[in-house]
Structures are given as structure tokens and as C-alpha cells.
PDB file of C-alpha atoms in Angstrom:
ATOM      1  CA  MET X   1     -16.307 -14.828   5.056  1.00 66.00           C
ATOM      2  CA  LYS X   2     -15.911 -11.435   6.741  1.00 70.00           C
ATOM      3  CA  ARG X   3     -15.695  -9.722   3.362  1.00 83.00           C
ATOM      4  CA  LEU X   4     -18.865 -11.505   2.247  1.00 87.00           C
ATOM      5  CA  LYS X   5     -20.692 -10.247   5.351  1.00 86.00           C
ATOM      6  CA  ASP X   6     -19.551  -6.688   4.590  1.00 88.00           C
ATOM      7  CA  ILE X   7     -20.763  -6.972   0.996  1.00 91.00           C
ATOM      8  CA  VAL X   8     -24.133  -8.333   2.118  1.00 93.00           C
ATOM      9  CA  PHE X   9     -24.499  -5.569   4.721  1.00 94.00           C
ATOM     10  CA  TRP X  10     -23.730  -2.701   2.352  1.00 95.00           C
ATOM     11  CA  ALA X  11     -25.789  -4.270  -0.428  1.00 95.00           C
ATOM     12  CA  GLY X  12     -28.704  -4.357   2.017  1.00 95.00           C
ATOM     13  CA  ILE X  13     -28.156  -0.686   2.929  1.00 96.00           C
ATOM     14  CA  LEU X  14     -28.069   0.221  -0.759  1.00 96.00           C
ATOM     15  CA  ILE X  15     -31.279  -1.687  -1.496  1.00 96.00           C
ATOM     16  CA  ILE X  16     -33.132  -0.094   1.439  1.00 96.00           C
ATOM     17  CA  ILE X  17     -32.139   3.418   0.363  1.00 96.00           C
ATOM     18  CA  LEU X  18     -32.634   2.853  -3.360  1.00 95.00           C
ATOM     19  CA  THR X  19     -36.126   1.386  -2.988  1.00 95.00           C
ATOM     20  CA  SER X  20     -37.137   4.090  -0.489  1.00 94.00           C
ATOM     21  CA  VAL X  21     -35.911   6.874  -2.756  1.00 94.00           C
ATOM     22  CA  LEU X  22     -37.287   5.518  -6.033  1.00 93.00           C
ATOM     23  CA  ILE X  23     -40.801   4.709  -4.810  1.00 91.00           C
ATOM     24  CA  LYS X  24     -41.167   7.951  -2.890  1.00 88.00           C
ATOM     25  CA  PRO X  25     -44.128  10.052  -4.103  1.00 86.00           C
ATOM     26  CA  LEU X  26     -43.229  13.348  -5.752  1.00 83.00           C
ATOM     27  CA  SER X  27     -44.243  15.524  -2.811  1.00 79.00           C
ATOM     28  CA  ASN X  28     -40.973  16.916  -1.411  1.00 80.00           C
ATOM     29  CA  LEU X  29     -40.885  20.553  -2.553  1.00 83.00           C
ATOM     30  CA  ASP X  30     -37.146  20.868  -1.826  1.00 86.00           C
ATOM     31  CA  GLU X  31     -36.450  17.875  -4.069  1.00 88.00           C
ATOM     32  CA  ILE X  32     -38.506  19.406  -6.882  1.00 90.00           C
ATOM     33  CA  TRP X  33     -36.889  22.821  -6.361  1.00 92.00           C
ATOM     34  CA  ASN X  34     -33.331  21.392  -6.427  1.00 92.00           C
ATOM     35  CA  PHE X  35     -34.110  19.337  -9.544  1.00 94.00           C
ATOM     36  CA  ASN X  36     -35.610  22.295 -11.375  1.00 94.00           C
ATOM     37  CA  ILE X  37     -32.650  24.581 -10.623  1.00 95.00           C
ATOM     38  CA  ALA X  38     -30.187  21.929 -11.847  1.00 96.00           C
ATOM     39  CA  ARG X  39     -32.335  21.427 -14.972  1.00 96.00           C
ATOM     40  CA  GLU X  40     -32.276  25.149 -15.710  1.00 96.00           C
ATOM     41  CA  ILE X  41     -28.484  25.291 -15.259  1.00 96.00           C
ATOM     42  CA  ALA X  42     -28.159  22.276 -17.582  1.00 95.00           C
ATOM     43  CA  ASN X  43     -30.184  24.286 -20.114  1.00 94.00           C
ATOM     44  CA  GLY X  44     -27.666  27.139 -19.961  1.00 93.00           C
ATOM     45  CA  LEU X  45     -29.288  29.555 -17.521  1.00 95.00           C
ATOM     46  CA  VAL X  46     -27.148  31.449 -14.984  1.00 95.00           C
ATOM     47  CA  PRO X  47     -27.903  31.122 -11.242  1.00 95.00           C
ATOM     48  CA  TYR X  48     -29.241  34.324  -9.599  1.00 95.00           C
ATOM     49  CA  LYS X  49     -29.205  36.229 -12.889  1.00 93.00           C
ATOM     50  CA  ASP X  50     -31.713  33.957 -14.677  1.00 93.00           C
ATOM     51  CA  ILE X  51     -32.743  31.652 -11.812  1.00 93.00           C
ATOM     52  CA  SER X  52     -34.252  32.587  -8.464  1.00 90.00           C
ATOM     53  CA  MET X  53     -32.320  30.721  -5.745  1.00 91.00           C
ATOM     54  CA  ILE X  54     -31.226  31.534  -2.216  1.00 91.00           C
ATOM     55  CA  THR X  55     -28.293  29.153  -1.658  1.00 94.00           C
ATOM     56  CA  THR X  56     -24.856  28.831  -3.171  1.00 96.00           C
ATOM     57  CA  PRO X  57     -25.043  26.531  -6.203  1.00 95.00           C
ATOM     58  CA  LEU X  58     -22.406  23.780  -5.995  1.00 97.00           C
ATOM     59  CA  LEU X  59     -24.947  20.948  -5.716  1.00 97.00           C
ATOM     60  CA  SER X  60     -26.965  22.388  -8.584  1.00 96.00           C
ATOM     61  CA  PHE X  61     -23.897  22.591 -10.839  1.00 97.00           C
ATOM     62  CA  VAL X  62     -22.834  19.010 -10.035  1.00 97.00           C
ATOM     63  CA  THR X  63     -26.385  17.769 -10.619  1.00 97.00           C
ATOM     64  CA  ALA X  64     -26.630  19.736 -13.869  1.00 97.00           C
ATOM     65  CA  ILE X  65     -23.593  17.867 -15.233  1.00 96.00           C
ATOM     66  CA  PHE X  66     -25.293  14.512 -14.667  1.00 97.00           C
ATOM     67  CA  LEU X  67     -28.592  15.771 -16.074  1.00 96.00           C
ATOM     68  CA  LYS X  68     -26.754  16.967 -19.170  1.00 95.00           C
ATOM     69  CA  ILE X  69     -25.158  13.538 -19.612  1.00 95.00           C
ATOM     70  CA  PHE X  70     -28.029  11.213 -18.683  1.00 95.00           C
ATOM     71  CA  GLY X  71     -31.090  13.356 -19.383  1.00 91.00           C
ATOM     72  CA  THR X  72     -33.158  15.831 -17.383  1.00 91.00           C
ATOM     73  CA  GLU X  73     -35.233  13.273 -15.488  1.00 92.00           C
ATOM     74  CA  MET X  74     -36.012  13.074 -11.769  1.00 93.00           C
ATOM     75  CA  PHE X  75     -34.809   9.448 -11.911  1.00 94.00           C
ATOM     76  CA  VAL X  76     -31.233  10.701 -12.389  1.00 95.00           C
ATOM     77  CA  THR X  77     -31.364  12.918  -9.301  1.00 95.00           C
ATOM     78  CA  ARG X  78     -32.824  10.095  -7.219  1.00 96.00           C
ATOM     79  CA  ILE X  79     -29.976   7.804  -8.223  1.00 96.00           C
ATOM     80  CA  LEU X  80     -27.565  10.587  -7.213  1.00 97.00           C
ATOM     81  CA  ALA X  81     -29.438  10.927  -3.908  1.00 96.00           C
ATOM     82  CA  THR X  82     -28.946   7.212  -3.261  1.00 96.00           C
ATOM     83  CA  ILE X  83     -25.227   7.408  -4.025  1.00 97.00           C
ATOM     84  CA  LEU X  84     -24.808  10.448  -1.766  1.00 97.00           C
ATOM     85  CA  ALA X  85     -26.677   8.735   1.087  1.00 97.00           C
ATOM     86  CA  VAL X  86     -24.502   5.603   0.833  1.00 97.00           C
ATOM     87  CA  ILE X  87     -21.343   7.748   0.794  1.00 97.00           C
ATOM     88  CA  ASN X  88     -22.457   9.577   3.954  1.00 98.00           C
ATOM     89  CA  LEU X  89     -23.321   6.338   5.735  1.00 98.00           C
ATOM     90  CA  SER X  90     -19.969   4.837   4.697  1.00 97.00           C
ATOM     91  CA  LEU X  91     -18.154   7.874   6.098  1.00 98.00           C
ATOM     92  CA  ILE X  92     -20.093   7.592   9.364  1.00 97.00           C
ATOM     93  CA  TYR X  93     -19.119   3.920   9.574  1.00 97.00           C
ATOM     94  CA  VAL X  94     -15.425   4.697   8.985  1.00 97.00           C
ATOM     95  CA  ILE X  95     -15.497   7.494  11.587  1.00 97.00           C
ATOM     96  CA  LEU X  96     -17.056   5.172  14.161  1.00 96.00           C
ATOM     97  CA  ARG X  97     -14.352   2.588  13.463  1.00 95.00           C
ATOM     98  CA  LYS X  98     -11.673   5.294  13.808  1.00 94.00           C
ATOM     99  CA  LEU X  99     -13.161   6.056  17.218  1.00 94.00           C
ATOM    100  CA  LYS X 100     -12.410   2.424  18.165  1.00 92.00           C
ATOM    101  CA  LEU X 101     -16.055   1.372  18.253  1.00 91.00           C
ATOM    102  CA  GLY X 102     -16.772  -2.281  17.501  1.00 92.00           C
ATOM    103  CA  LYS X 103     -17.634  -3.340  13.980  1.00 92.00           C
ATOM    104  CA  ILE X 104     -21.022  -4.770  14.986  1.00 92.00           C
ATOM    105  CA  PHE X 105     -21.931  -1.597  16.878  1.00 95.00           C
ATOM    106  CA  ALA X 106     -20.888   0.564  13.906  1.00 95.00           C
ATOM    107  CA  MET X 107     -22.996  -1.538  11.538  1.00 95.00           C
ATOM    108  CA  LEU X 108     -26.005  -1.386  13.865  1.00 96.00           C
ATOM    109  CA  PHE X 109     -25.587   2.378  14.169  1.00 96.00           C
ATOM    110  CA  VAL X 110     -25.468   2.792  10.379  1.00 97.00           C
ATOM    111  CA  PHE X 111     -28.446   0.473   9.947  1.00 96.00           C
ATOM    112  CA  GLY X 112     -30.411   2.467  12.543  1.00 96.00           C
ATOM    113  CA  ILE X 113     -29.694   5.750  10.751  1.00 96.00           C
ATOM    114  CA  THR X 114     -30.688   4.163   7.432  1.00 96.00           C
ATOM    115  CA  VAL X 115     -34.034   2.997   8.792  1.00 95.00           C
ATOM    116  CA  MET X 116     -34.779   6.303  10.556  1.00 95.00           C
ATOM    117  CA  LEU X 117     -33.911   8.481   7.555  1.00 94.00           C
ATOM    118  CA  ARG X 118     -35.065   6.255   4.708  1.00 91.00           C
ATOM    119  CA  ASN X 119     -38.063   8.502   4.041  1.00 90.00           C
ATOM    120  CA  TYR X 120     -35.945  11.677   4.104  1.00 91.00           C
ATOM    121  CA  PHE X 121     -33.099  10.772   1.769  1.00 93.00           C
ATOM    122  CA  CYS X 122     -33.126  12.988  -1.313  1.00 92.00           C
ATOM    123  CA  LEU X 123     -30.708  15.067  -3.363  1.00 93.00           C
ATOM    124  CA  ASP X 124     -30.421  18.049  -1.052  1.00 93.00           C
ATOM    125  CA  TYR X 125     -27.643  20.569  -0.372  1.00 95.00           C
ATOM    126  CA  ASN X 126     -27.749  19.739   3.342  1.00 95.00           C
ATOM    127  CA  PHE X 127     -26.729  16.140   2.625  1.00 96.00           C
ATOM    128  CA  LEU X 128     -23.820  17.345   0.473  1.00 97.00           C
ATOM    129  CA  VAL X 129     -22.701  19.722   3.238  1.00 98.00           C
ATOM    130  CA  LEU X 130     -22.861  16.723   5.574  1.00 97.00           C
ATOM    131  CA  THR X 131     -20.519  14.840   3.210  1.00 98.00           C
ATOM    132  CA  PHE X 132     -17.917  17.606   3.391  1.00 98.00           C
ATOM    133  CA  THR X 133     -18.296  17.811   7.179  1.00 98.00           C
ATOM    134  CA  LEU X 134     -17.811  14.064   7.629  1.00 98.00           C
ATOM    135  CA  LEU X 135     -14.701  14.177   5.425  1.00 97.00           C
ATOM    136  CA  ILE X 136     -13.315  17.005   7.584  1.00 96.00           C
ATOM    137  CA  ILE X 137     -13.979  14.984  10.754  1.00 95.00           C
ATOM    138  CA  LEU X 138     -12.288  11.949   9.217  1.00 95.00           C
ATOM    139  CA  ILE X 139      -9.165  13.964   8.381  1.00 94.00           C
ATOM    140  CA  GLU X 140      -9.114  15.544  11.848  1.00 91.00           C
ATOM    141  CA  LEU X 141      -9.192  12.083  13.430  1.00 91.00           C
ATOM    142  CA  GLU X 142      -5.904  11.134  11.755  1.00 86.00           C
ATOM    143  CA  PRO X 143      -3.118  12.023  14.254  1.00 77.00           C
ATOM    144  CA  HIS X 144      -0.359  11.701  11.649  1.00 72.00           C
ATOM    145  CA  ARG X 145      -2.030  14.431   9.586  1.00 72.00           C
ATOM    146  CA  LYS X 146      -1.758  16.998  12.384  1.00 76.00           C
ATOM    147  CA  ASP X 147       1.412  18.576  10.960  1.00 77.00           C
ATOM    148  CA  SER X 148       0.617  17.957   7.296  1.00 85.00           C
ATOM    149  CA  ILE X 149       0.288  21.160   5.282  1.00 89.00           C
ATOM    150  CA  LYS X 150      -1.663  19.311   2.593  1.00 92.00           C
ATOM    151  CA  SER X 151      -4.184  18.071   5.169  1.00 93.00           C
ATOM    152  CA  HIS X 152      -4.813  21.567   6.538  1.00 93.00           C
ATOM    153  CA  ILE X 153      -5.271  22.956   3.023  1.00 95.00           C
ATOM    154  CA  LEU X 154      -7.600  20.037   2.178  1.00 96.00           C
ATOM    155  CA  VAL X 155      -9.677  20.687   5.308  1.00 96.00           C
ATOM    156  CA  GLY X 156      -9.941  24.320   4.218  1.00 96.00           C
ATOM    157  CA  ILE X 157     -10.971  23.372   0.673  1.00 97.00           C
ATOM    158  CA  LEU X 158     -13.709  21.104   2.056  1.00 98.00           C
ATOM    159  CA  GLY X 159     -14.934  23.988   4.215  1.00 97.00           C
ATOM    160  CA  GLY X 160     -14.922  26.260   1.156  1.00 98.00           C
ATOM    161  CA  LEU X 161     -16.892  23.669  -0.823  1.00 98.00           C
ATOM    162  CA  ALA X 162     -19.405  23.490   2.047  1.00 98.00           C
ATOM    163  CA  PHE X 163     -19.802  27.275   1.775  1.00 97.00           C
ATOM    164  CA  CYS X 164     -20.299  26.948  -1.988  1.00 97.00           C
ATOM    165  CA  THR X 165     -23.037  24.384  -1.285  1.00 97.00           C
ATOM    166  CA  LYS X 166     -24.952  26.321   1.380  1.00 96.00           C
ATOM    167  CA  GLN X 167     -23.514  29.604   2.532  1.00 95.00           C
ATOM    168  CA  SER X 168     -25.070  29.731   6.011  1.00 94.00           C
ATOM    169  CA  ILE X 169     -23.989  26.323   7.329  1.00 96.00           C
ATOM    170  CA  GLY X 170     -20.819  26.495   5.232  1.00 96.00           C
ATOM    171  CA  ALA X 171     -19.778  29.755   6.908  1.00 96.00           C
ATOM    172  CA  LEU X 172     -20.195  28.163  10.339  1.00 97.00           C
ATOM    173  CA  ILE X 173     -18.108  25.157   9.273  1.00 97.00           C
ATOM    174  CA  CYS X 174     -15.382  27.497   8.009  1.00 96.00           C
ATOM    175  CA  VAL X 175     -15.340  29.365  11.332  1.00 95.00           C
ATOM    176  CA  VAL X 176     -15.050  26.098  13.260  1.00 95.00           C
ATOM    177  CA  ILE X 177     -12.198  24.657  11.187  1.00 93.00           C
ATOM    178  CA  ILE X 178     -10.328  27.971  11.486  1.00 91.00           C
ATOM    179  CA  LEU X 179     -10.745  28.311  15.260  1.00 88.00           C
ATOM    180  CA  ASN X 180     -10.569  24.718  16.475  1.00 85.00           C
ATOM    181  CA  ASN X 181      -6.751  24.725  16.352  1.00 78.00           C
ATOM    182  CA  LEU X 182      -6.727  27.429  19.016  1.00 79.00           C
ATOM    183  CA  PHE X 183      -8.307  25.109  21.615  1.00 78.00           C
ATOM    184  CA  PHE X 184      -5.176  22.927  21.784  1.00 73.00           C
ATOM    185  CA  ILE X 185      -2.562  25.634  22.349  1.00 74.00           C
ATOM    186  CA  LYS X 186      -0.431  25.054  25.461  1.00 75.00           C
ATOM    187  CA  ASN X 187       2.567  27.307  24.888  1.00 75.00           C
ATOM    188  CA  LYS X 188       3.981  30.040  22.640  1.00 72.00           C
ATOM    189  CA  SER X 189       5.551  27.654  20.129  1.00 72.00           C
ATOM    190  CA  GLU X 190       2.205  25.880  19.654  1.00 74.00           C
ATOM    191  CA  LEU X 191       0.551  29.268  19.126  1.00 80.00           C
ATOM    192  CA  LYS X 192       2.899  30.019  16.220  1.00 81.00           C
ATOM    193  CA  LYS X 193       2.270  26.578  14.749  1.00 81.00           C
ATOM    194  CA  SER X 194      -1.513  26.945  15.114  1.00 84.00           C
ATOM    195  CA  LEU X 195      -1.471  30.345  13.422  1.00 86.00           C
ATOM    196  CA  LYS X 196       0.461  28.805  10.530  1.00 88.00           C
ATOM    197  CA  TYR X 197      -2.123  26.009  10.239  1.00 89.00           C
ATOM    198  CA  ILE X 198      -4.928  28.591  10.337  1.00 91.00           C
ATOM    199  CA  MET X 199      -3.289  30.371   7.406  1.00 93.00           C
ATOM    200  CA  TYR X 200      -3.168  27.128   5.381  1.00 94.00           C
ATOM    201  CA  ARG X 201      -6.804  26.418   6.174  1.00 95.00           C
ATOM    202  CA  ALA X 202      -7.805  29.956   5.216  1.00 95.00           C
ATOM    203  CA  ILE X 203      -6.018  29.525   1.871  1.00 96.00           C
ATOM    204  CA  GLY X 204      -7.952  26.282   1.337  1.00 97.00           C
ATOM    205  CA  ILE X 205     -11.277  27.907   2.238  1.00 97.00           C
ATOM    206  CA  LEU X 206     -10.747  30.859  -0.060  1.00 97.00           C
ATOM    207  CA  SER X 207      -9.720  28.753  -3.077  1.00 97.00           C
ATOM    208  CA  PRO X 208     -13.184  27.387  -4.107  1.00 97.00           C
ATOM    209  CA  ILE X 209     -14.899  30.580  -2.922  1.00 97.00           C
ATOM    210  CA  ALA X 210     -12.592  32.685  -5.116  1.00 97.00           C
ATOM    211  CA  ILE X 211     -13.358  30.479  -8.136  1.00 97.00           C
ATOM    212  CA  PHE X 212     -17.077  30.871  -7.420  1.00 97.00           C
ATOM    213  CA  ILE X 213     -16.792  34.671  -7.156  1.00 96.00           C
ATOM    214  CA  VAL X 214     -14.810  34.851 -10.409  1.00 97.00           C
ATOM    215  CA  TYR X 215     -17.577  32.823 -12.102  1.00 96.00           C
ATOM    216  CA  LEU X 216     -20.220  35.217 -10.778  1.00 96.00           C
ATOM    217  CA  LEU X 217     -18.272  38.248 -11.993  1.00 96.00           C
ATOM    218  CA  ILE X 218     -17.731  36.756 -15.451  1.00 95.00           C
ATOM    219  CA  ALA X 219     -21.416  35.766 -15.686  1.00 94.00           C
ATOM    220  CA  GLY X 220     -22.489  39.219 -14.491  1.00 94.00           C
ATOM    221  CA  ALA X 221     -24.426  37.674 -11.604  1.00 93.00           C
ATOM    222  CA  PHE X 222     -22.501  38.887  -8.537  1.00 94.00           C
ATOM    223  CA  GLY X 223     -24.997  41.623  -7.706  1.00 93.00           C
ATOM    224  CA  ASP X 224     -27.910  39.221  -8.046  1.00 92.00           C
ATOM    225  CA  PHE X 225     -26.092  36.665  -5.849  1.00 94.00           C
ATOM    226  CA  PHE X 226     -25.596  39.319  -3.180  1.00 89.00           C
ATOM    227  CA  ASP X 227     -29.285  40.283  -3.293  1.00 88.00           C
ATOM    228  CA  TYR X 228     -30.537  36.681  -3.079  1.00 86.00           C
ATOM    229  CA  CYS X 229     -28.024  35.050  -0.746  1.00 84.00           C
ATOM    230  CA  ILE X 230     -26.498  37.765   1.413  1.00 80.00           C
TER     231      ILE X 230
END
């Protein structure tokens, strides 16, 4: 019975978001801009070199893959927007439950966010950055992961992916996940441990960024990226 209630709840959330996104008039300039950039990448153009854009392009590359597979239609990006919104709301729900909040309260909170934002959901880099941020928070809330090298590297990778999605907010997220370990230092031994964790996180952050820079260099677009985004 409990499982049935969960299915009904999340099915309702999905229907609310899907109908809101699909019937939305084509008036959001950011939505059109993001779709057009992904369409141009799907057609073989290189960001910054052939396409004018001012953010790092992870969302555009991911979207371009789906447009290449399913066709360059706005319908595809709106389905992706719905999926991304449901993922974010699911992560918020799990985080609230990790914080020991009641199931009913967590559901009401998620429902309230859904209703308030139903007219704003779209495929946007800010929502993807939010996904990475929520995943970082979820990992940080797991006490048993505190001393896990893999967890610290994963947190760093998520921060690096956030940077590759939108460099301004992503840079702030990277700074936070690097420095937040320093707030819990109580003695010299903890300082050494925190510095080690910072190193692992820095390695994680630099991994996707390094891949992105290599791509720009190979495509001959690094200078254009610097001009547009930096």
C-alpha cells in the first residue's frame, strides 16, 4: 500500500511537470537559445569557434546527443526538461529524508516546489547545475563516506561537471567543496587529513575540466572560449 502511494505521488508530480512543460508557449528565450545551440552542435558545429555562446557547454553537448538520436525538435528538449525536473525533485526528497524529516512533510515540500516552479521548468543549464549540487549535498550527508577517497573524488568530479555546465556558478561550487573541509578541523591530525581530502577533491574537479580544455585545444576553439566565457 505504501509503495502504491509513492507511485501515485510521483506519477502525479510527473504529470504536472510534463503537462506544464509541453503546453508552455514558445516564449522563453533561454529555452530557444539552449535548443538552438544544441541543434548546431548536433549538426557538427564547434562551440565558441562556430557558435556564439557565453557558458560552458556540457548541457548543450548532452542535449545534442539526444537531438541527434531522436531528431532536432523542441519536443525532445522538453521531454529532457521534464526528466531533469523529476530527478531534481527526487534528489530534494531524498535529502529531506536524510535530514530525518517526515515522509509526509517531504512529499508536501516537493509538491509545493512543483506547483511554484511548474511554469519555469525548462531545459536550462541552471537546472543541471542544481542536479550536480544536490548530488554533492547528498554525498556530504552520508557520514560513512567522510573518509572515502572515492567519495571525495566523486564530489570533485561533480563540481568539475558543474563548472563545465556554467562556469560562474560552477567555480563557486568548486571553491565551496574545496574549502568546506577546513571548517571542521579541530587539531593538527585533522588538518593533515583535510588537506589530503582537498587534494582528492581538486583531482576530481580538474578531471572533467581538463577533458574540456583538451577538446577546446583539439577543436582550435580555446581562444574563442576565453574571449566569450572568461
